[in-house]
mmCIF file of C-alpha atoms in Angstrom:
data_model
loop_
_atom_site.group_PDB
_atom_site.id
_atom_site.type_symbol
_atom_site.label_atom_id
_atom_site.label_comp_id
_atom_site.label_asym_id
_atom_site.label_seq_id
_atom_site.Cartn_x
_atom_site.Cartn_y
_atom_site.Cartn_z
ATOM 1 C CA MET A 5 99.305 59.487 104.788
ATOM 2 C CA THR A 6 100.861 61.502 107.850
ATOM 3 C CA ASP A 7 100.331 60.763 111.684
ATOM 4 C CA LEU A 8 98.920 64.634 111.314
ATOM 5 C CA ASP A 9 96.124 62.894 108.784
ATOM 6 C CA ARG A 10 95.567 59.927 111.031
ATOM 7 C CA SER A 11 94.742 62.329 114.098
ATOM 8 C CA ASP A 12 91.193 63.174 114.747
ATOM 9 C CA GLU A 13 92.544 65.204 117.933
ATOM 10 C CA PRO A 14 92.726 68.778 117.381
ATOM 11 C CA THR A 15 95.427 70.628 119.405
ATOM 12 C CA PRO A 16 94.026 72.705 122.275
ATOM 13 C CA GLY A 17 93.333 76.369 122.092
ATOM 14 C CA SER A 18 93.214 76.386 118.230
ATOM 15 C CA SER A 19 91.827 79.675 118.056
ATOM 16 C CA PRO A 20 93.587 83.136 117.970
ATOM 17 C CA GLU A 21 91.951 84.311 121.194
ATOM 18 C CA ALA A 22 92.662 81.431 122.881
ATOM 19 C CA VAL A 23 96.474 81.147 122.143
ATOM 20 C CA LEU A 24 97.763 84.762 121.232
ATOM 21 C CA ALA A 25 98.836 87.787 123.656
ATOM 22 C CA GLY A 26 98.032 91.104 122.264
ATOM 23 C CA GLY A 27 101.362 93.192 121.216
ATOM 24 C CA SER A 28 103.389 90.192 121.477
ATOM 25 C CA PRO A 29 106.766 90.513 119.309
ATOM 26 C CA THR A 30 107.939 87.584 117.119
ATOM 27 C CA SER A 31 109.682 87.072 114.077
ATOM 28 C CA ILE A 32 109.415 86.281 110.577
ATOM 29 C CA GLY A 33 111.406 83.555 108.862
ATOM 30 C CA SER A 34 115.258 83.744 108.422
ATOM 31 C CA LEU A 35 118.390 84.567 110.801
ATOM 32 C CA PRO A 36 121.576 85.416 110.110
ATOM 33 C CA HIS A 37 123.224 82.580 112.133
ATOM 34 C CA VAL A 38 125.264 79.762 111.137
ATOM 35 C CA ASP A 39 124.754 77.605 114.125
ATOM 36 C CA PRO A 40 121.030 75.938 114.920
ATOM 37 C CA ALA A 41 121.572 75.785 118.379
ATOM 38 C CA ALA A 42 122.780 79.516 118.588
ATOM 39 C CA ALA A 43 119.771 80.786 116.339
ATOM 40 C CA VAL A 44 117.355 78.498 118.508
ATOM 41 C CA ALA A 45 118.557 80.068 121.840
ATOM 42 C CA PHE A 46 118.847 83.435 120.313
ATOM 43 C CA GLU A 47 115.054 83.184 119.315
ATOM 44 C CA LEU A 48 113.771 81.937 122.531
ATOM 45 C CA ALA A 49 115.358 84.641 124.390
ATOM 46 C CA GLN A 50 114.077 87.115 122.449
ATOM 47 C CA HIS A 51 110.771 86.062 122.005
ATOM 48 C CA PRO A 52 109.437 84.497 124.989
ATOM 49 C CA GLU A 53 105.809 85.217 124.302
ATOM 50 C CA LEU A 54 105.930 83.867 120.701
ATOM 51 C CA PRO A 55 109.224 82.034 119.762
ATOM 52 C CA ALA A 56 109.378 81.385 115.804
ATOM 53 C CA ALA A 57 111.223 78.932 114.427
ATOM 54 C CA PRO A 58 114.275 80.360 112.057
ATOM 55 C CA THR A 59 115.624 79.298 109.143
ATOM 56 C CA LEU A 60 119.096 79.704 108.346
ATOM 57 C CA PRO A 61 120.312 80.393 104.638
ATOM 58 C CA THR A 62 123.296 81.511 105.518
ATOM 59 C CA ARG A 63 124.339 78.403 107.103
ATOM 60 C CA THR A 64 123.326 76.536 104.042
ATOM 61 C CA PRO A 65 121.219 77.341 100.676
ATOM 62 C CA PHE A 66 119.408 74.182 101.236
ATOM 63 C CA GLU A 67 117.420 76.391 104.204
ATOM 64 C CA SER A 68 116.124 78.499 101.462
ATOM 65 C CA MET A 69 112.229 78.993 100.648
ATOM 66 C CA LEU A 70 112.032 77.336 97.770
ATOM 67 C CA VAL A 71 114.483 74.300 98.991
ATOM 68 C CA GLN A 72 112.077 73.610 102.007
ATOM 69 C CA ALA A 73 109.081 73.468 99.711
ATOM 70 C CA GLY A 74 110.163 71.642 97.293
ATOM 71 C CA TRP A 75 112.810 68.932 98.704
ATOM 72 C CA GLY A 76 111.198 65.297 98.116
ATOM 73 C CA VAL A 77 109.111 66.648 95.226
ATOM 74 C CA PRO A 78 109.235 63.992 92.367
ATOM 75 C CA GLY A 79 110.540 65.861 89.393
ATOM 76 C CA VAL A 80 112.228 68.782 91.427
ATOM 77 C CA SER A 81 115.771 68.832 92.460
ATOM 78 C CA PHE A 82 118.404 71.477 93.675
ATOM 79 C CA THR A 83 122.195 72.371 92.678
ATOM 80 C CA ASP A 84 124.507 72.807 95.459
ATOM 81 C CA ASP A 85 123.619 76.569 95.497
ATOM 82 C CA GLY A 86 120.054 75.638 96.028
ATOM 83 C CA ALA A 87 118.737 76.633 92.636
ATOM 84 C CA LEU A 88 116.024 74.774 91.389
ATOM 85 C CA VAL A 89 115.741 72.340 88.742
ATOM 86 C CA VAL A 90 112.489 71.211 87.156
ATOM 87 C CA GLN A 91 112.252 68.037 85.302
ATOM 88 C CA PRO A 92 108.506 68.583 83.526
ATOM 89 C CA SER A 93 108.278 64.941 82.392
ATOM 90 C CA GLN A 94 108.636 63.600 86.230
ATOM 91 C CA LEU A 95 106.055 65.978 87.784
ATOM 92 C CA ASP A 96 103.157 64.457 88.865
ATOM 93 C CA PRO A 97 100.508 66.236 91.030
ATOM 94 C CA ASP A 98 99.088 63.110 92.776
ATOM 95 C CA ALA A 99 102.555 61.792 94.032
ATOM 96 C CA PRO A 100 103.148 62.362 97.710
ATOM 97 C CA THR A 101 105.982 64.609 98.890
ATOM 98 C CA ASP A 102 109.337 62.537 100.352
ATOM 99 C CA ASP A 103 110.787 63.003 103.562
ATOM 100 C CA VAL A 104 107.573 62.985 105.819
ATOM 101 C CA GLU A 105 110.019 62.982 108.714
ATOM 102 C CA LEU A 106 111.704 65.762 107.723
ATOM 103 C CA VAL A 107 114.875 64.399 108.332
ATOM 104 C CA GLY A 108 116.913 66.086 105.336
ATOM 105 C CA GLU A 109 119.392 69.116 105.527
ATOM 106 C CA PRO A 110 116.857 71.696 104.797
ATOM 107 C CA PHE A 111 115.220 71.115 108.051
ATOM 108 C CA ALA A 112 117.857 70.931 110.493
ATOM 109 C CA THR A 113 117.034 74.196 111.899
ATOM 110 C CA TRP A 114 113.229 73.284 112.248
ATOM 111 C CA ARG A 115 114.145 70.204 114.119
ATOM 112 C CA ALA A 116 116.930 71.687 116.540
ATOM 113 C CA PHE A 117 114.193 74.312 117.527
ATOM 114 C CA CYS A 118 111.133 71.831 117.922
ATOM 115 C CA GLU A 119 113.929 69.733 120.204
ATOM 116 C CA ALA A 120 114.743 72.739 122.178
ATOM 117 C CA VAL A 121 111.147 73.720 122.704
ATOM 118 C CA GLY A 122 110.054 69.871 123.620
ATOM 119 C CA ALA A 123 113.528 70.268 126.341
ATOM 120 C CA SER A 124 112.479 73.464 128.028
ATOM 121 C CA GLY A 125 108.824 72.736 129.281
ATOM 122 C CA ARG A 126 107.791 75.697 127.580
ATOM 123 C CA GLN A 127 103.814 75.879 127.957
ATOM 124 C CA GLY A 128 103.284 79.175 125.658
ATOM 125 C CA PRO A 129 102.728 78.966 121.791
ATOM 126 C CA VAL A 130 105.316 78.568 119.106
ATOM 127 C CA LYS A 131 105.181 80.043 115.107
ATOM 128 C CA LEU A 132 106.370 77.895 112.256
ATOM 129 C CA GLN A 133 106.346 79.452 108.741
ATOM 130 C CA LEU A 134 106.633 77.907 105.265
ATOM 131 C CA THR A 135 106.743 78.957 101.685
ATOM 132 C CA GLY A 136 103.187 78.868 100.307
ATOM 133 C CA PRO A 137 101.773 77.259 97.249
ATOM 134 C CA VAL A 138 101.515 80.356 94.963
ATOM 135 C CA THR A 139 105.070 81.549 95.559
ATOM 136 C CA PHE A 140 106.509 77.776 94.801
ATOM 137 C CA GLY A 141 104.073 77.289 92.203
ATOM 138 C CA LEU A 142 105.079 80.278 90.296
ATOM 139 C CA ALA A 143 108.878 79.126 90.843
ATOM 140 C CA LEU A 144 107.956 75.564 89.280
ATOM 141 C CA LEU A 145 106.262 77.501 86.415
ATOM 142 C CA ASP A 146 109.686 79.209 85.851
ATOM 143 C CA GLY A 147 111.806 76.587 85.882
ATOM 144 C CA GLY A 148 109.763 75.104 82.944
ATOM 145 C CA ALA A 149 106.601 73.184 84.281
ATOM 146 C CA PRO A 150 103.484 73.463 82.205
ATOM 147 C CA LEU A 151 101.155 76.022 83.771
ATOM 148 C CA ASP A 152 98.378 73.387 84.138
ATOM 149 C CA VAL A 153 100.922 71.039 86.490
ATOM 150 C CA ALA A 154 102.978 73.735 88.323
ATOM 151 C CA PHE A 155 100.322 74.927 90.568
ATOM 152 C CA ARG A 156 98.615 71.280 91.146
ATOM 153 C CA VAL A 157 102.167 70.214 92.179
ATOM 154 C CA ALA A 158 102.801 73.118 94.457
ATOM 155 C CA ALA A 159 99.666 72.301 96.270
ATOM 156 C CA THR A 160 100.282 68.975 97.066
ATOM 157 C CA ALA A 161 103.835 69.623 98.096
ATOM 158 C CA VAL A 162 102.700 72.369 100.281
ATOM 159 C CA ARG A 163 99.881 70.399 101.717
ATOM 160 C CA ASP A 164 101.992 67.328 102.399
ATOM 161 C CA ARG A 165 105.085 69.837 104.182
ATOM 162 C CA VAL A 166 102.982 72.032 106.134
ATOM 163 C CA GLN A 167 101.481 68.874 107.785
ATOM 164 C CA ALA A 168 104.709 67.175 108.498
ATOM 165 C CA LEU A 169 106.305 70.195 109.899
ATOM 166 C CA VAL A 170 103.032 70.593 112.214
ATOM 167 C CA GLY A 171 103.671 66.885 112.693
ATOM 168 C CA LEU A 172 107.224 67.013 113.710
ATOM 169 C CA ALA A 173 105.948 69.875 116.129
ATOM 170 C CA ARG A 174 103.447 67.827 117.723
ATOM 171 C CA ARG A 175 105.789 65.098 118.215
ATOM 172 C CA SER A 176 108.130 66.977 120.021
ATOM 173 C CA PHE A 177 106.039 69.292 121.974
ATOM 174 C CA GLY A 178 102.617 70.027 123.082
ATOM 175 C CA VAL A 179 102.498 73.713 123.207
ATOM 176 C CA PRO A 180 100.218 75.499 120.710
ATOM 177 C CA ILE A 181 101.113 76.145 117.412
ATOM 178 C CA VAL A 182 101.302 79.211 115.239
ATOM 179 C CA LEU A 183 102.015 78.661 111.211
ATOM 180 C CA PHE A 184 102.207 81.311 108.308
ATOM 181 C CA LEU A 185 102.608 80.375 104.993
ATOM 182 C CA ASP A 186 105.057 82.938 103.352
ATOM 183 C CA GLU A 187 103.919 84.259 100.033
ATOM 184 C CA PRO A 188 106.070 86.885 98.709
ATOM 185 C CA ALA A 189 104.715 86.227 95.077
ATOM 186 C CA LEU A 190 101.400 87.788 96.107
ATOM 187 C CA ALA A 191 102.861 90.945 96.453
ATOM 188 C CA GLY A 192 101.756 93.371 93.927
ATOM 189 C CA GLY A 193 98.277 91.926 93.650
ATOM 190 C CA LEU A 194 97.210 89.850 90.281
ATOM 191 C CA ARG A 195 99.694 90.439 87.572
ATOM 192 C CA ALA A 196 100.999 89.126 84.146
ATOM 193 C CA GLU A 197 103.954 87.314 86.270
ATOM 194 C CA LEU A 198 101.103 85.382 88.178
ATOM 195 C CA PRO A 199 99.289 83.634 85.376
ATOM 196 C CA ILE A 200 96.392 82.277 88.001
ATOM 197 C CA ASP A 201 93.092 84.144 88.685
ATOM 198 C CA ALA A 202 91.662 85.076 91.809
ATOM 199 C CA ASP A 203 89.469 82.229 92.499
ATOM 200 C CA THR A 204 92.537 79.909 91.695
ATOM 201 C CA THR A 205 94.607 81.864 94.224
ATOM 202 C CA ILE A 206 92.242 81.800 97.105
ATOM 203 C CA ASP A 207 91.530 77.777 96.394
ATOM 204 C CA LEU A 208 95.476 76.906 96.617
ATOM 205 C CA LEU A 209 95.816 79.207 99.858
ATOM 206 C CA SER A 210 92.628 78.027 101.613
ATOM 207 C CA ALA A 211 93.501 74.296 100.719
ATOM 208 C CA ALA A 212 97.086 74.686 102.433
ATOM 209 C CA LEU A 213 95.409 76.442 105.555
ATOM 210 C CA ALA A 214 92.413 74.114 105.772
ATOM 211 C CA ALA A 215 94.948 71.154 106.052
ATOM 212 C CA VAL A 216 96.281 71.984 109.502
ATOM 213 C CA GLU A 217 93.714 74.642 110.689
ATOM 214 C CA ARG A 218 92.432 71.582 113.410
ATOM 215 C CA HIS A 219 96.079 71.616 114.659
ATOM 216 C CA ALA A 220 97.454 75.273 114.503
ATOM 217 C CA VAL A 221 96.318 79.085 114.230
ATOM 218 C CA THR A 222 97.002 79.568 110.601
ATOM 219 C CA GLY A 223 98.280 82.721 109.026
ATOM 220 C CA VAL A 224 99.488 84.195 105.818
ATOM 221 C CA HIS A 225 102.646 86.415 105.316
ATOM 222 C CA CYS A 226 103.055 88.603 102.482
ATOM 223 C CA CYS A 227 106.399 91.235 102.556
ATOM 224 C CA GLY A 228 104.708 94.012 100.263
ATOM 225 C CA PRO A 229 101.385 95.492 99.352
ATOM 226 C CA ALA A 230 98.978 92.954 98.065
ATOM 227 C CA ASP A 231 95.129 92.497 97.377
ATOM 228 C CA TRP A 232 94.488 92.083 100.835
ATOM 229 C CA ARG A 233 90.460 91.283 100.189
ATOM 230 C CA LEU A 234 91.850 88.500 97.780
ATOM 231 C CA VAL A 235 94.479 87.119 100.927
ATOM 232 C CA LEU A 236 91.483 87.564 103.395
ATOM 233 C CA ASN A 237 89.260 85.606 101.682
ATOM 234 C CA ALA A 238 91.224 82.587 101.554
ATOM 235 C CA GLY A 239 90.663 82.394 105.258
ATOM 236 C CA PRO A 240 93.784 82.929 107.384
ATOM 237 C CA GLN A 241 93.327 83.597 111.243
ATOM 238 C CA VAL A 242 96.572 85.794 111.378
ATOM 239 C CA LEU A 243 97.456 88.248 108.220
ATOM 240 C CA SER A 244 101.060 89.265 108.388
ATOM 241 C CA LEU A 245 102.122 92.480 106.576
ATOM 242 C CA PRO A 246 104.289 95.410 106.493
ATOM 243 C CA VAL A 247 102.734 98.511 108.018
ATOM 244 C CA ASP A 248 103.162 100.519 104.957
ATOM 245 C CA ALA A 249 101.993 97.701 102.742
ATOM 246 C CA GLY A 250 98.508 99.579 102.177
ATOM 247 C CA ALA A 251 96.048 98.057 104.447
ATOM 248 C CA ALA A 252 93.758 101.257 104.616
ATOM 249 C CA GLY A 253 92.947 101.083 101.098
ATOM 250 C CA ALA A 254 91.063 97.371 102.364
ATOM 251 C CA ALA A 255 89.532 98.947 105.694
ATOM 252 C CA GLY A 256 86.434 97.439 104.968
ATOM 253 C CA ALA A 257 87.517 93.685 104.972
ATOM 254 C CA PHE A 258 90.161 94.552 107.774
ATOM 255 C CA SER A 259 87.063 95.471 109.875
ATOM 256 C CA GLN A 260 85.317 92.439 108.768
ATOM 257 C CA PHE A 261 88.494 90.156 109.634
ATOM 258 C CA LEU A 262 88.826 91.634 113.012
ATOM 259 C CA GLU A 263 85.104 91.553 113.858
ATOM 260 C CA GLY A 264 85.371 87.859 112.863
ATOM 261 C CA GLY A 265 88.175 87.282 115.789
ATOM 262 C CA GLY A 266 91.352 87.838 113.029
ATOM 263 C CA TRP A 267 94.784 88.983 114.414
ATOM 264 C CA VAL A 268 97.343 90.777 112.158
ATOM 265 C CA ALA A 269 100.966 90.666 112.867
ATOM 266 C CA TRP A 270 102.464 94.319 111.766
ATOM 267 C CA GLY A 271 105.772 94.284 110.192
ATOM 268 C CA ALA A 272 106.422 97.570 112.215
ATOM 269 C CA VAL A 273 110.417 97.615 111.735
ATOM 270 C CA PRO A 274 111.876 97.867 108.247
ATOM 271 C CA THR A 275 114.526 95.194 107.187
ATOM 272 C CA ALA A 276 115.783 96.834 103.882
ATOM 273 C CA ALA A 277 116.086 100.356 104.976
ATOM 274 C CA PRO A 278 118.589 102.270 107.100
ATOM 275 C CA LEU A 279 117.398 102.155 111.162
ATOM 276 C CA GLY A 280 117.225 104.722 113.841
ATOM 277 C CA GLU A 281 118.330 104.110 117.123
ATOM 278 C CA ARG A 282 114.888 104.469 118.667
ATOM 279 C CA ALA A 283 111.704 103.353 118.084
ATOM 280 C CA GLY A 284 109.420 106.485 118.158
ATOM 281 C CA ARG A 285 109.278 107.011 114.425
ATOM 282 C CA TYR A 286 108.140 103.397 114.091
ATOM 283 C CA TRP A 287 105.393 103.756 116.261
ATOM 284 C CA LYS A 288 104.097 107.101 114.968
ATOM 285 C CA LEU A 289 103.948 104.914 111.414
ATOM 286 C CA LEU A 290 102.102 102.198 113.392
ATOM 287 C CA SER A 291 99.500 104.493 115.035
ATOM 288 C CA GLY A 292 98.891 106.487 111.786
ATOM 289 C CA GLN A 293 98.288 103.190 110.054
ATOM 290 C CA TRP A 294 95.949 102.396 112.960
ATOM 291 C CA CYS A 295 94.260 105.786 112.809
ATOM 292 C CA GLU A 296 93.870 105.298 108.793
ATOM 293 C CA LEU A 297 91.699 102.183 109.510
ATOM 294 C CA VAL A 298 89.731 103.447 112.433
ATOM 295 C CA GLN A 299 88.547 105.994 109.875
ATOM 296 C CA GLY A 300 87.790 103.352 107.341
ATOM 297 C CA GLY A 301 85.963 101.558 109.990
ATOM 298 C CA CYS A 302 88.001 99.517 112.130
ATOM 299 C CA ASP A 303 87.463 99.108 115.530
ATOM 300 C CA PRO A 304 90.469 100.836 117.668
ATOM 301 C CA VAL A 305 90.441 98.352 120.441
ATOM 302 C CA GLN A 306 90.255 95.425 118.272
ATOM 303 C CA LEU A 307 93.259 96.902 116.274
ATOM 304 C CA ARG A 308 95.326 96.694 119.083
ATOM 305 C CA ARG A 309 94.224 93.894 121.164
ATOM 306 C CA GLN A 310 94.208 91.394 117.844
ATOM 307 C CA ALA A 311 97.629 92.658 116.786
ATOM 308 C CA LEU A 312 101.316 90.769 117.163
ATOM 309 C CA LEU A 313 104.160 92.775 116.052
ATOM 310 C CA THR A 314 107.149 91.338 113.683
ATOM 311 C CA PRO A 315 110.016 92.977 111.722
ATOM 312 C CA GLU A 316 109.037 93.274 108.094
ATOM 313 C CA CYS A 317 110.933 90.130 106.805
ATOM 314 C CA GLY A 318 113.440 87.853 107.591
ATOM 315 C CA LEU A 319 116.744 88.979 108.988
ATOM 316 C CA ALA A 320 119.082 86.675 106.762
ATOM 317 C CA LEU A 321 120.775 89.290 105.050
ATOM 318 C CA HIS A 322 121.436 91.310 108.466
ATOM 319 C CA ASP A 323 124.663 90.484 110.747
ATOM 320 C CA LEU A 324 124.063 89.457 114.276
ATOM 321 C CA ALA A 325 124.194 92.657 115.696
ATOM 322 C CA GLN A 326 121.829 94.347 113.219
ATOM 323 C CA ALA A 327 119.446 91.688 113.705
ATOM 324 C CA GLU A 328 119.295 92.043 117.388
ATOM 325 C CA HIS A 329 118.899 95.750 116.870
ATOM 326 C CA VAL A 330 115.679 95.085 114.690
ATOM 327 C CA LEU A 331 114.162 92.610 117.110
ATOM 328 C CA THR A 332 115.225 95.183 119.921
ATOM 329 C CA LEU A 333 113.136 97.631 118.141
ATOM 330 C CA VAL A 334 110.283 95.381 117.863
ATOM 331 C CA ARG A 335 110.084 94.671 121.341
ATOM 332 C CA ASP A 336 110.329 98.542 122.323
ATOM 333 C CA LEU A 337 107.157 99.169 119.891
ATOM 334 C CA SER A 338 105.547 95.976 121.840
ATOM 335 C CA ASN A 339 106.208 97.676 125.320
ATOM 336 C CA ARG A 340 104.676 100.824 124.150
ATOM 337 C CA MET A 341 101.763 98.900 123.357
ATOM 338 C CA HIS A 342 101.562 97.641 126.600
ATOM 339 C CA ASP A 343 101.895 100.854 128.535
ATOM 340 C CA GLN A 344 99.324 102.287 126.232
ATOM 341 C CA ALA A 345 96.679 99.570 127.045
ATOM 342 C CA LEU A 346 97.669 99.608 130.821
ATOM 343 C CA GLY A 347 97.054 103.407 130.519
ATOM 344 C CA ILE A 348 93.774 103.511 128.838
ATOM 345 C CA ARG A 349 92.360 100.624 131.835
ATOM 346 C CA LEU A 350 93.599 103.440 134.313
ATOM 347 C CA SER A 351 92.282 105.991 133.174
ATOM 348 C CA VAL A 352 88.774 104.424 133.038
ATOM 349 C CA GLY A 353 89.137 102.761 136.254
ATOM 350 C CA ALA A 354 89.459 98.914 134.997
#
């Protein structure tokens, strides 16, 4: 049992509306830095509204997604280059995950981030991110774990790790926490290589979110088109997705999500394609997506008011100058959103 399990006091302001500011820019996952202190300083400077705890897989492969999820799981180990090794006979879905204090090598930058936020006197929210149970379960299955064990082990591991991460944050500072589960395995929807049904997928996600929902605003990030109705049924408070990931095809579900107080983090700047110098093109794409959603029944005010802006995915494969350029474009989009909102308020005499 972790300190988080024992705590009956939720973090104040655990609803998105109480924690988030519409149009705020933030990051998704990784940065290209090799020095944790430099990466944390970069993130705090780039995103004072909602800084995100970075990971640095270029510094060490042990800061990759799967290592951070599987570190300390009985029956799971890793090679020096971060490759997952599964010993099926040692897997135990009921065994707790080791390293509850997150002192291992995979968590060095997380610790640096929490220490820096605690020392800064910051009052606003911060964002954390961790590999989700569907993605980790599929990796265990690919590594040789039996189907009836892989996703149960993943559920336990992610629950323990997400509680440990939020526990580390709460010991370090008292500001509100936003936590995303990263689920690249959900891109493409349910398919042959994802041998679990919709109900199991929803249960896995919802249980991991519920483990910390009293202490954090919870979200799910998926880096490509997915079955958004399924993901929303798992109960995230924030959904993070690329602008071109097919949201308009589930406009009805998005409308209900927004009406219920949900927020969308729009991956509005590409991370796997050549970039222009200005944000105009990406603003047109984002505005076009919003227009399609409005035509499908979404409220245009909610779409803008309950929105965050991000790159599509992490930036570990970029160099420092490219990463800074991506985040500058995200900032430019944020400024356009604020300018548009101000113009609307002035036009109606507010």
